[in-house]
PDB file of C-alpha atoms in Angstrom:
ATOM      1  CA  GLN B   1    -163.666  47.765-179.080  1.00 86.00           C
ATOM      2  CA  VAL B   2    -165.764  49.806-176.680  1.00 91.00           C
ATOM      3  CA  GLN B   3    -163.894  52.753-175.222  1.00 96.00           C
ATOM      4  CA  LEU B   4    -165.025  54.865-172.291  1.00 98.00           C
ATOM      5  CA  MET B   5    -163.771  58.248-171.144  1.00 98.00           C
ATOM      6  CA  GLU B   6    -164.803  59.876-167.882  1.00 98.00           C
ATOM      7  CA  SER B   7    -164.750  63.525-166.909  1.00 98.00           C
ATOM      8  CA  GLY B   8    -166.289  65.825-164.333  1.00 98.00           C
ATOM      9  CA  GLY B   9    -164.457  64.853-161.182  1.00 98.00           C
ATOM     10  CA  GLY B  10    -162.974  67.441-158.865  1.00 98.00           C
ATOM     11  CA  SER B  11    -162.602  68.691-155.327  1.00 98.00           C
ATOM     12  CA  VAL B  12    -165.666  69.884-153.433  1.00 98.00           C
ATOM     13  CA  GLN B  13    -166.688  70.507-149.872  1.00 98.00           C
ATOM     14  CA  ALA B  14    -169.108  68.279-148.023  1.00 98.00           C
ATOM     15  CA  GLY B  15    -172.652  68.936-149.150  1.00 98.00           C
ATOM     16  CA  GLY B  16    -171.534  69.884-152.641  1.00 98.00           C
ATOM     17  CA  THR B  17    -172.501  68.426-155.991  1.00 98.00           C
ATOM     18  CA  LEU B  18    -170.731  67.094-159.055  1.00 98.00           C
ATOM     19  CA  ARG B  19    -171.810  65.639-162.371  1.00 98.00           C
ATOM     20  CA  LEU B  20    -169.659  62.888-163.798  1.00 98.00           C
ATOM     21  CA  THR B  21    -169.734  62.148-167.517  1.00 98.00           C
ATOM     22  CA  CYS B  22    -168.696  59.010-169.357  1.00 98.00           C
ATOM     23  CA  ARG B  23    -168.488  59.112-173.137  1.00 98.00           C
ATOM     24  CA  ILE B  24    -168.895  55.716-174.803  1.00 97.00           C
ATOM     25  CA  ASN B  25    -167.781  55.286-178.386  1.00 97.00           C
ATOM     26  CA  ARG B  26    -169.924  52.264-179.293  1.00 95.00           C
ATOM     27  CA  HIS B  27    -173.193  50.616-178.411  1.00 94.00           C
ATOM     28  CA  ALA B  28    -173.345  49.162-174.921  1.00 95.00           C
ATOM     29  CA  SER B  29    -176.314  47.436-173.303  1.00 95.00           C
ATOM     30  CA  LEU B  30    -175.398  47.669-169.645  1.00 97.00           C
ATOM     31  CA  MET B  31    -173.503  50.496-167.970  1.00 97.00           C
ATOM     32  CA  ALA B  32    -172.395  51.272-164.458  1.00 98.00           C
ATOM     33  CA  TRP B  33    -170.307  53.438-162.197  1.00 98.00           C
ATOM     34  CA  PHE B  34    -167.876  52.015-159.685  1.00 98.00           C
ATOM     35  CA  ARG B  35    -165.627  53.761-157.213  1.00 98.00           C
ATOM     36  CA  GLN B  36    -162.537  52.889-155.225  1.00 97.00           C
ATOM     37  CA  SER B  37    -160.360  54.583-152.653  1.00 93.00           C
ATOM     38  CA  PRO B  38    -157.072  53.391-151.144  1.00 87.00           C
ATOM     39  CA  GLN B  39    -158.850  52.474-147.912  1.00 87.00           C
ATOM     40  CA  LYS B  40    -161.707  50.548-149.472  1.00 91.00           C
ATOM     41  CA  GLU B  41    -162.438  47.810-151.963  1.00 94.00           C
ATOM     42  CA  ARG B  42    -164.018  48.689-155.300  1.00 96.00           C
ATOM     43  CA  GLU B  43    -167.685  49.435-154.807  1.00 97.00           C
ATOM     44  CA  GLY B  44    -170.541  49.421-157.265  1.00 98.00           C
ATOM     45  CA  VAL B  45    -172.292  52.787-157.174  1.00 98.00           C
ATOM     46  CA  ALA B  46    -175.051  52.564-159.785  1.00 98.00           C
ATOM     47  CA  ALA B  47    -175.981  50.621-162.899  1.00 98.00           C
ATOM     48  CA  ILE B  48    -178.419  51.149-165.730  1.00 97.00           C
ATOM     49  CA  ARG B  49    -179.645  49.120-168.676  1.00 97.00           C
ATOM     50  CA  ARG B  50    -179.982  50.754-172.066  1.00 94.00           C
ATOM     51  CA  GLY B  51    -183.596  51.712-172.662  1.00 91.00           C
ATOM     52  CA  SER B  52    -184.641  51.047-169.076  1.00 89.00           C
ATOM     53  CA  ASN B  53    -185.923  53.476-166.458  1.00 84.00           C
ATOM     54  CA  SER B  54    -185.116  51.189-163.548  1.00 93.00           C
ATOM     55  CA  PRO B  55    -181.525  51.736-162.464  1.00 97.00           C
ATOM     56  CA  LEU B  56    -179.870  49.938-159.593  1.00 98.00           C
ATOM     57  CA  TYR B  57    -178.068  51.792-156.800  1.00 98.00           C
ATOM     58  CA  GLY B  58    -175.624  50.695-154.171  1.00 97.00           C
ATOM     59  CA  ASP B  59    -176.535  51.466-150.591  1.00 96.00           C
ATOM     60  CA  SER B  60    -174.185  54.438-150.375  1.00 94.00           C
ATOM     61  CA  ALA B  61    -175.722  56.048-153.455  1.00 96.00           C
ATOM     62  CA  LYS B  62    -179.413  55.696-152.680  1.00 96.00           C
ATOM     63  CA  GLY B  63    -181.146  59.029-152.249  1.00 96.00           C
ATOM     64  CA  ARG B  64    -178.085  61.092-153.189  1.00 98.00           C
ATOM     65  CA  PHE B  65    -176.793  59.944-156.580  1.00 98.00           C
ATOM     66  CA  THR B  66    -178.598  59.605-159.900  1.00 98.00           C
ATOM     67  CA  ILE B  67    -177.433  57.612-162.904  1.00 98.00           C
ATOM     68  CA  ALA B  68    -178.697  58.497-166.361  1.00 97.00           C
ATOM     69  CA  PHE B  69    -177.920  57.527-169.934  1.00 97.00           C
ATOM     70  CA  ASP B  70    -178.390  59.701-173.015  1.00 96.00           C
ATOM     71  CA  SER B  71    -178.776  57.144-175.802  1.00 93.00           C
ATOM     72  CA  SER B  72    -178.785  59.789-178.536  1.00 94.00           C
ATOM     73  CA  ARG B  73    -175.267  60.859-177.528  1.00 96.00           C
ATOM     74  CA  ASN B  74    -174.035  57.644-175.902  1.00 96.00           C
ATOM     75  CA  ILE B  75    -173.156  59.463-172.700  1.00 97.00           C
ATOM     76  CA  LEU B  76    -173.514  58.041-169.222  1.00 98.00           C
ATOM     77  CA  TYR B  77    -173.951  60.445-166.319  1.00 98.00           C
ATOM     78  CA  LEU B  78    -173.688  60.216-162.566  1.00 98.00           C
ATOM     79  CA  HIS B  79    -175.122  63.113-160.607  1.00 98.00           C
ATOM     80  CA  LEU B  80    -173.599  63.330-157.148  1.00 98.00           C
ATOM     81  CA  ASN B  81    -175.534  65.322-154.567  1.00 98.00           C
ATOM     82  CA  ASN B  82    -174.930  66.023-150.888  1.00 98.00           C
ATOM     83  CA  LEU B  83    -171.415  64.678-151.122  1.00 98.00           C
ATOM     84  CA  LYS B  84    -169.650  63.376-148.031  1.00 97.00           C
ATOM     85  CA  PRO B  85    -165.940  62.858-147.310  1.00 96.00           C
ATOM     86  CA  ASP B  86    -166.572  59.090-147.509  1.00 95.00           C
ATOM     87  CA  ASP B  87    -167.507  59.572-151.169  1.00 97.00           C
ATOM     88  CA  THR B  88    -163.909  60.412-151.994  1.00 97.00           C
ATOM     89  CA  GLY B  89    -162.432  58.043-154.555  1.00 97.00           C
ATOM     90  CA  LEU B  90    -161.711  57.245-158.181  1.00 98.00           C
ATOM     91  CA  TYR B  91    -164.988  56.916-160.049  1.00 98.00           C
ATOM     92  CA  THR B  92    -164.867  54.655-163.072  1.00 98.00           C
ATOM     93  CA  CYS B  93    -167.523  53.883-165.632  1.00 98.00           C
ATOM     94  CA  ALA B  94    -167.931  50.400-167.043  1.00 98.00           C
ATOM     95  CA  ALA B  95    -169.935  48.851-169.849  1.00 97.00           C
ATOM     96  CA  SER B  96    -171.067  45.491-171.137  1.00 96.00           C
ATOM     97  CA  SER B  97    -172.411  44.458-174.513  1.00 93.00           C
ATOM     98  CA  ILE B  98    -174.618  41.820-172.905  1.00 92.00           C
ATOM     99  CA  ASP B  99    -178.225  42.897-172.497  1.00 91.00           C
ATOM    100  CA  GLU B 100    -179.265  41.953-168.985  1.00 90.00           C
ATOM    101  CA  ARG B 101    -180.703  43.486-165.849  1.00 92.00           C
ATOM    102  CA  PRO B 102    -178.600  46.066-164.005  1.00 92.00           C
ATOM    103  CA  ILE B 103    -176.030  44.562-161.694  1.00 93.00           C
ATOM    104  CA  LEU B 104    -173.225  45.953-159.545  1.00 97.00           C
ATOM    105  CA  SER B 105    -170.815  43.074-159.932  1.00 96.00           C
ATOM    106  CA  ALA B 106    -167.601  44.217-161.607  1.00 96.00           C
ATOM    107  CA  GLN B 107    -167.163  40.799-163.232  1.00 96.00           C
ATOM    108  CA  LYS B 108    -170.151  41.498-165.476  1.00 95.00           C
ATOM    109  CA  TYR B 109    -168.436  44.405-167.200  1.00 97.00           C
ATOM    110  CA  ASN B 110    -165.739  43.924-169.794  1.00 95.00           C
ATOM    111  CA  TYR B 111    -165.071  47.531-170.775  1.00 97.00           C
ATOM    112  CA  TRP B 112    -163.683  50.122-168.366  1.00 98.00           C
ATOM    113  CA  GLY B 113    -162.614  53.729-168.414  1.00 98.00           C
ATOM    114  CA  GLN B 114    -159.591  55.228-166.685  1.00 97.00           C
ATOM    115  CA  GLY B 115    -161.582  56.949-163.968  1.00 98.00           C
ATOM    116  CA  THR B 116    -162.080  60.464-162.672  1.00 98.00           C
ATOM    117  CA  GLN B 117    -161.100  61.515-159.150  1.00 98.00           C
ATOM    118  CA  VAL B 118    -163.643  62.887-156.696  1.00 98.00           C
ATOM    119  CA  THR B 119    -162.348  64.457-153.496  1.00 98.00           C
ATOM    120  CA  VAL B 120    -164.732  65.671-150.806  1.00 98.00           C
ATOM    121  CA  SER B 121    -163.403  67.699-147.906  1.00 98.00           C
ATOM    122  CA  SER B 122    -165.145  68.245-144.594  1.00 95.00           C
TER     123      SER B 122
END
C-alpha cells in the first residue's frame, strides 16, 4: 500500500512563496499535485514521471510553480512562487504505480494523501 503525507502548506500574502512536500513510503512511477477549493472543482496542478525531466503543468501553474521529485528520498515537492489569492485551496499529492507519461487526470492516480491547506491573502 502506497501512503502519501503532505506538509508545507500555510498562510501567505499575495506574491509570497511556499514549498509543499509529499513523502511517499513506496515506489511510485507517476506523481502529481492536485488542488481544490470550495468554489472550484479539483484541478490538476502538476505531474511528473519518475526518472523524467519533462513534467506537465496545468495552465494556472505554468511559469509560477515547479514540481520536483527526489528519488533518493522518495519525496515529491511543489514550489509555489508568486502566489495569488486564486491559488488558495487544499493541495493534495497523488501517485500511481503505472509507468506512463505525466497526466493531470485524477482517475489515473490510485493513491492519495490527505492534503495540505494553502491560503493566500491579498
